[in-house]
mmCIF file of C-alpha atoms in Angstrom:
data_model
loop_
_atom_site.group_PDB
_atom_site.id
_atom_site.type_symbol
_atom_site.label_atom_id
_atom_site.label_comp_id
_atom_site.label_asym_id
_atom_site.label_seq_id
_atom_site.Cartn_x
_atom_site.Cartn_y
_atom_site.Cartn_z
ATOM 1 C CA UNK E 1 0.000 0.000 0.000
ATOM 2 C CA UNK E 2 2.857 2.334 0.563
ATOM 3 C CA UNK E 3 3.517 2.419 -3.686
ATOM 4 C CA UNK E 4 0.014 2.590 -5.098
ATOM 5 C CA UNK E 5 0.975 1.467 -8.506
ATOM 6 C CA UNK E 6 2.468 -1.563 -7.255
ATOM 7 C CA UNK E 7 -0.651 -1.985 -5.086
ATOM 8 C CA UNK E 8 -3.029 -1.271 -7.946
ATOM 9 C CA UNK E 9 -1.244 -4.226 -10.341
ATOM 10 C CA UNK E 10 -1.491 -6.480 -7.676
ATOM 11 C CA UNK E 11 -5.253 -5.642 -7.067
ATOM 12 C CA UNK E 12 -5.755 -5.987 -10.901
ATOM 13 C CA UNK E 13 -3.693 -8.679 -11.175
ATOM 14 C CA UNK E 14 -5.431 -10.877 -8.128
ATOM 15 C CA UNK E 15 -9.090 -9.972 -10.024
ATOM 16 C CA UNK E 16 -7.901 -11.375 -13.672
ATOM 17 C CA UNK E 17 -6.752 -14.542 -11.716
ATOM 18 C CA UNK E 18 -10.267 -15.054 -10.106
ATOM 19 C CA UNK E 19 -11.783 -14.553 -13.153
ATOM 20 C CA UNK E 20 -9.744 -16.791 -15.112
ATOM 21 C CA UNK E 21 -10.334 -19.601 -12.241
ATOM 22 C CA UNK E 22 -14.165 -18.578 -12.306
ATOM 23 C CA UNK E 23 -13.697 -18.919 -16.288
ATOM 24 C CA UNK E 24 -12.244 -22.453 -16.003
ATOM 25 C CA UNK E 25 -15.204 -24.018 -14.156
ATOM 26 C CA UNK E 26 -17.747 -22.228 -16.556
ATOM 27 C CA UNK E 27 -15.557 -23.958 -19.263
ATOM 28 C CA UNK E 28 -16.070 -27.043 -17.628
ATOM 29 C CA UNK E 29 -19.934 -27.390 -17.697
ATOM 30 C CA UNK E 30 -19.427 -25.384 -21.394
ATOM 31 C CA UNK E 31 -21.498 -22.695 -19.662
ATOM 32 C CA UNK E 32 -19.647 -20.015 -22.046
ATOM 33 C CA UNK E 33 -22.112 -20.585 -24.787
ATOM 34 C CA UNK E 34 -24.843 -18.503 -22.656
ATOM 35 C CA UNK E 35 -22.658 -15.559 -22.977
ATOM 36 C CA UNK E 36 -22.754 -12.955 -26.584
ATOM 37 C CA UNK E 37 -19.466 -12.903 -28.344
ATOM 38 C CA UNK E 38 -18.723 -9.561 -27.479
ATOM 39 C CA UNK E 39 -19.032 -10.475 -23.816
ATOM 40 C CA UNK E 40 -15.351 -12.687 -24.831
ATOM 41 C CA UNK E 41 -13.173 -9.718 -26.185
ATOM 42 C CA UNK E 42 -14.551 -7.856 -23.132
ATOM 43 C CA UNK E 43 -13.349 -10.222 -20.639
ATOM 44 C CA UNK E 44 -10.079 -10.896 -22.938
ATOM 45 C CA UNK E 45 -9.354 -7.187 -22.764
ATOM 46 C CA UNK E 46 -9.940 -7.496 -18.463
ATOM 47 C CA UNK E 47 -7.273 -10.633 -18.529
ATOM 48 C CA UNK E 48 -4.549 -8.977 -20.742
ATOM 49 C CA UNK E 49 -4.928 -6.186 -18.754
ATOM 50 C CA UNK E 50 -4.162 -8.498 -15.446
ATOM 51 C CA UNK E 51 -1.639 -10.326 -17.337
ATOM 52 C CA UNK E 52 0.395 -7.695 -18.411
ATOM 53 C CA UNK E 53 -0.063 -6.290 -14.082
ATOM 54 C CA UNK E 54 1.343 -9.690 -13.328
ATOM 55 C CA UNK E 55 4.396 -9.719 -15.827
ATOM 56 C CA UNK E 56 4.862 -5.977 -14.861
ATOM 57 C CA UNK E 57 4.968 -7.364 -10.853
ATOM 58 C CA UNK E 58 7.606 -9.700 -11.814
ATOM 59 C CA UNK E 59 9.774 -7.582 -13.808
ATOM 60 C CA UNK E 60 9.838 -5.380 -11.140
ATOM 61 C CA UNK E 61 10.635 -8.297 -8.082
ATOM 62 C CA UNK E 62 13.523 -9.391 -10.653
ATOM 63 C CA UNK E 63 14.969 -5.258 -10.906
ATOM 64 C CA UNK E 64 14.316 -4.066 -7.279
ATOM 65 C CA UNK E 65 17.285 -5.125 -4.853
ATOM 66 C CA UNK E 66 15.145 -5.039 -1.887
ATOM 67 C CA UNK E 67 12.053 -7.210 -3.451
ATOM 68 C CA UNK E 68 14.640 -10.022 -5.075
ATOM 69 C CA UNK E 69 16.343 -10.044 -2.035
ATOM 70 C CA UNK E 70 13.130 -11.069 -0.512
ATOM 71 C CA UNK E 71 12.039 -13.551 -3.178
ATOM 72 C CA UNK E 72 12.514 -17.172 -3.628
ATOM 73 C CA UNK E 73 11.815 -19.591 -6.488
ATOM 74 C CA UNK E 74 8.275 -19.864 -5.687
ATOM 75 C CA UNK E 75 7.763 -16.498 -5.583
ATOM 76 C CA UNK E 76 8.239 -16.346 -9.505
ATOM 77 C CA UNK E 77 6.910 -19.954 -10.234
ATOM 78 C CA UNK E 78 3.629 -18.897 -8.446
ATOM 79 C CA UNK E 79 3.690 -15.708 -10.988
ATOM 80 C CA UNK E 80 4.725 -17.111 -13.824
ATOM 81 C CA UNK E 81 1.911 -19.969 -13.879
ATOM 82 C CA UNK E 82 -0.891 -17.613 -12.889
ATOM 83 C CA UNK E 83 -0.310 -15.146 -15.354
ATOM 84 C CA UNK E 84 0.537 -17.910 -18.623
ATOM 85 C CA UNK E 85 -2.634 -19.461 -16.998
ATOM 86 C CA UNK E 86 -4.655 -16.211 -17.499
ATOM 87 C CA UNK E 87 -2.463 -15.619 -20.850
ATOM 88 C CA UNK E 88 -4.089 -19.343 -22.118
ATOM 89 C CA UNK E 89 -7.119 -18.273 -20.956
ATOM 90 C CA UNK E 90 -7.682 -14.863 -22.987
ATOM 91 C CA UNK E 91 -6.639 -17.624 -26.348
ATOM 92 C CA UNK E 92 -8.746 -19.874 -25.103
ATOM 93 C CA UNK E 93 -11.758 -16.882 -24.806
ATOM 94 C CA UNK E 94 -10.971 -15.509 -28.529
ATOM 95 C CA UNK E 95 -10.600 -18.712 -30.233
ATOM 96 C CA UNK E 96 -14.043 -19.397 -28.110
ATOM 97 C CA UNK E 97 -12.524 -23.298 -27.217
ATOM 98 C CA UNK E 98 -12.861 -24.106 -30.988
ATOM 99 C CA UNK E 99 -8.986 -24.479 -31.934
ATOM 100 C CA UNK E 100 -8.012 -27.976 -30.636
ATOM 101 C CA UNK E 101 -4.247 -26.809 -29.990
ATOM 102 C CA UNK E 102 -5.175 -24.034 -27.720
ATOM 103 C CA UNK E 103 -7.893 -25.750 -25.829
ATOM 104 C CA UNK E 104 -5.086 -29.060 -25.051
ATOM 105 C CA UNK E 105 -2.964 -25.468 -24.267
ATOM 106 C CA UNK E 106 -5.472 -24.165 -22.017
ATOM 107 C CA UNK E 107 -6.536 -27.538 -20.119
ATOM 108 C CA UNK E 108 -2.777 -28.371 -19.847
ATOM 109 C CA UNK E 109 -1.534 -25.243 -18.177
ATOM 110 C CA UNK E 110 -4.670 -25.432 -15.895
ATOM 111 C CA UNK E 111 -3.689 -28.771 -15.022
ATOM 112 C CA UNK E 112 -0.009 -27.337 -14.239
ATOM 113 C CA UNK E 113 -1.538 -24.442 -11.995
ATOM 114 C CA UNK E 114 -3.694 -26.666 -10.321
ATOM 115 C CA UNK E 115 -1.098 -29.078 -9.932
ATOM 116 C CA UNK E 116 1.370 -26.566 -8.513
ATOM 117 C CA UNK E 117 -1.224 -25.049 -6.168
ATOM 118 C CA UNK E 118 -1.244 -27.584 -2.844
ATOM 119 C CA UNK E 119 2.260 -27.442 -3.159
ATOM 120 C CA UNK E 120 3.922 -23.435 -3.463
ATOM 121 C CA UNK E 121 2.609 -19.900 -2.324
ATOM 122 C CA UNK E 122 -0.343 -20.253 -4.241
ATOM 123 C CA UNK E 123 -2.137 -22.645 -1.239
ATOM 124 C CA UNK E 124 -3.192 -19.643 0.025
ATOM 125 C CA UNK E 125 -5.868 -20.105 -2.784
ATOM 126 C CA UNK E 126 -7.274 -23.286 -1.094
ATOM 127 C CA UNK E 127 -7.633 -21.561 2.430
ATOM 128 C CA UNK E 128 -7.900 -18.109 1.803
ATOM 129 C CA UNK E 129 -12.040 -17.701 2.256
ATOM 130 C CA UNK E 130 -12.167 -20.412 4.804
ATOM 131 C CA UNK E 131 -9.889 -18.605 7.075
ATOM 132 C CA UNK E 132 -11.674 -15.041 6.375
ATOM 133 C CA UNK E 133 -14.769 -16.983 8.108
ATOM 134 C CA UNK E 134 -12.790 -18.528 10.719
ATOM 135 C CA UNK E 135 -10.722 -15.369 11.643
ATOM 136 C CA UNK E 136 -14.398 -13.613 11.902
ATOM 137 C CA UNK E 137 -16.570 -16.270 13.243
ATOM 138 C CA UNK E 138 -14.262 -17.491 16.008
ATOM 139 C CA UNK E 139 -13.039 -14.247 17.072
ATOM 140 C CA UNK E 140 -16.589 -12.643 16.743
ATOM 141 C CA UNK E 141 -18.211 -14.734 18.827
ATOM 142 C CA UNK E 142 -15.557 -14.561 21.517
ATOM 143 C CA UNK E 143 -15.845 -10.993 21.520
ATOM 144 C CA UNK E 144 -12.303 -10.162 21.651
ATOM 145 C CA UNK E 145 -12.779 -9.051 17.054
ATOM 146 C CA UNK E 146 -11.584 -6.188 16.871
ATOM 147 C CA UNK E 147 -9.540 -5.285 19.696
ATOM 148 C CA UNK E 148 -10.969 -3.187 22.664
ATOM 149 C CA UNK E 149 -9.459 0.374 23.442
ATOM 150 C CA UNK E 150 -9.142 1.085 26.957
ATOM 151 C CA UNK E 151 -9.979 4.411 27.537
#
């Protein structure tokens, strides 16, 4: 938050990989045929927009001393797979699944991603709502969410 551009990209770049997971599973039960074909180049435009946030994010981990100093391995598998898995996706959207190549593409580096997911930074996936509820139901209900100020 304390370099806004850098916080926007990230922001963008977190919303084109929901979509392109929400995407996925419409692809799965071939739900995209309810959608006009406009509604594809729309949500193509959204995903290069992420994508090019998430190539921008690692370009600038692999430049900035203090970031790369930070980083490990994971840190630019995780990016690299989520935003080739959002770049298969926008093919996948304008070829609308019909070009056999690009849908074995897309399927394969969704399998990769998923794959990959249990096991790097990108777990965080998996648990990230269910500990949102926890962290508020638990704590709520013990009445200690958010902390008291003694006055």
């Amino acid at each position: 938050y304390l370099h806004l551009p850098t916080y926007a990209a990230g922001i963008i770049f977190h919303c084109g990989i929901f979509l392109s997971i929400l995407l996925y599973f419409l692809s799965l039960f071939n739900l995209n045929i309810w959608y006009p074909e406009w509604l594809n180049l729309i949500l193509a435009i959204a995903l290069c927009a992420s994508a090019c946030c998430g190539f921008t994010l690692i370009i600038k981990r692999l430049q900035s001393k203090n970031l790369s100093s930070l980083s490990n391995i994971d840190d630019y598998l995780s990016n690299m797979f989520t935003t080739l898995f959002q770049c298969a996706t926008i093919i996948f959207l304008l070829t609308g699944g019909m070009n056999d190549t690009w849908h074995a593409v897309y399927y394969i580096m969704t399998s990769i991603l998923l794959l990959y997911m249990p096991l790097g930074k990108l777990k965080h996936v998996l648990y990230y709502f269910s500990a949102r509820y926890h962290l508020g139901f638990f704590y709520g209900w013990r009445n200690v969410w958010p902390p008291k100020t003694e006055n």
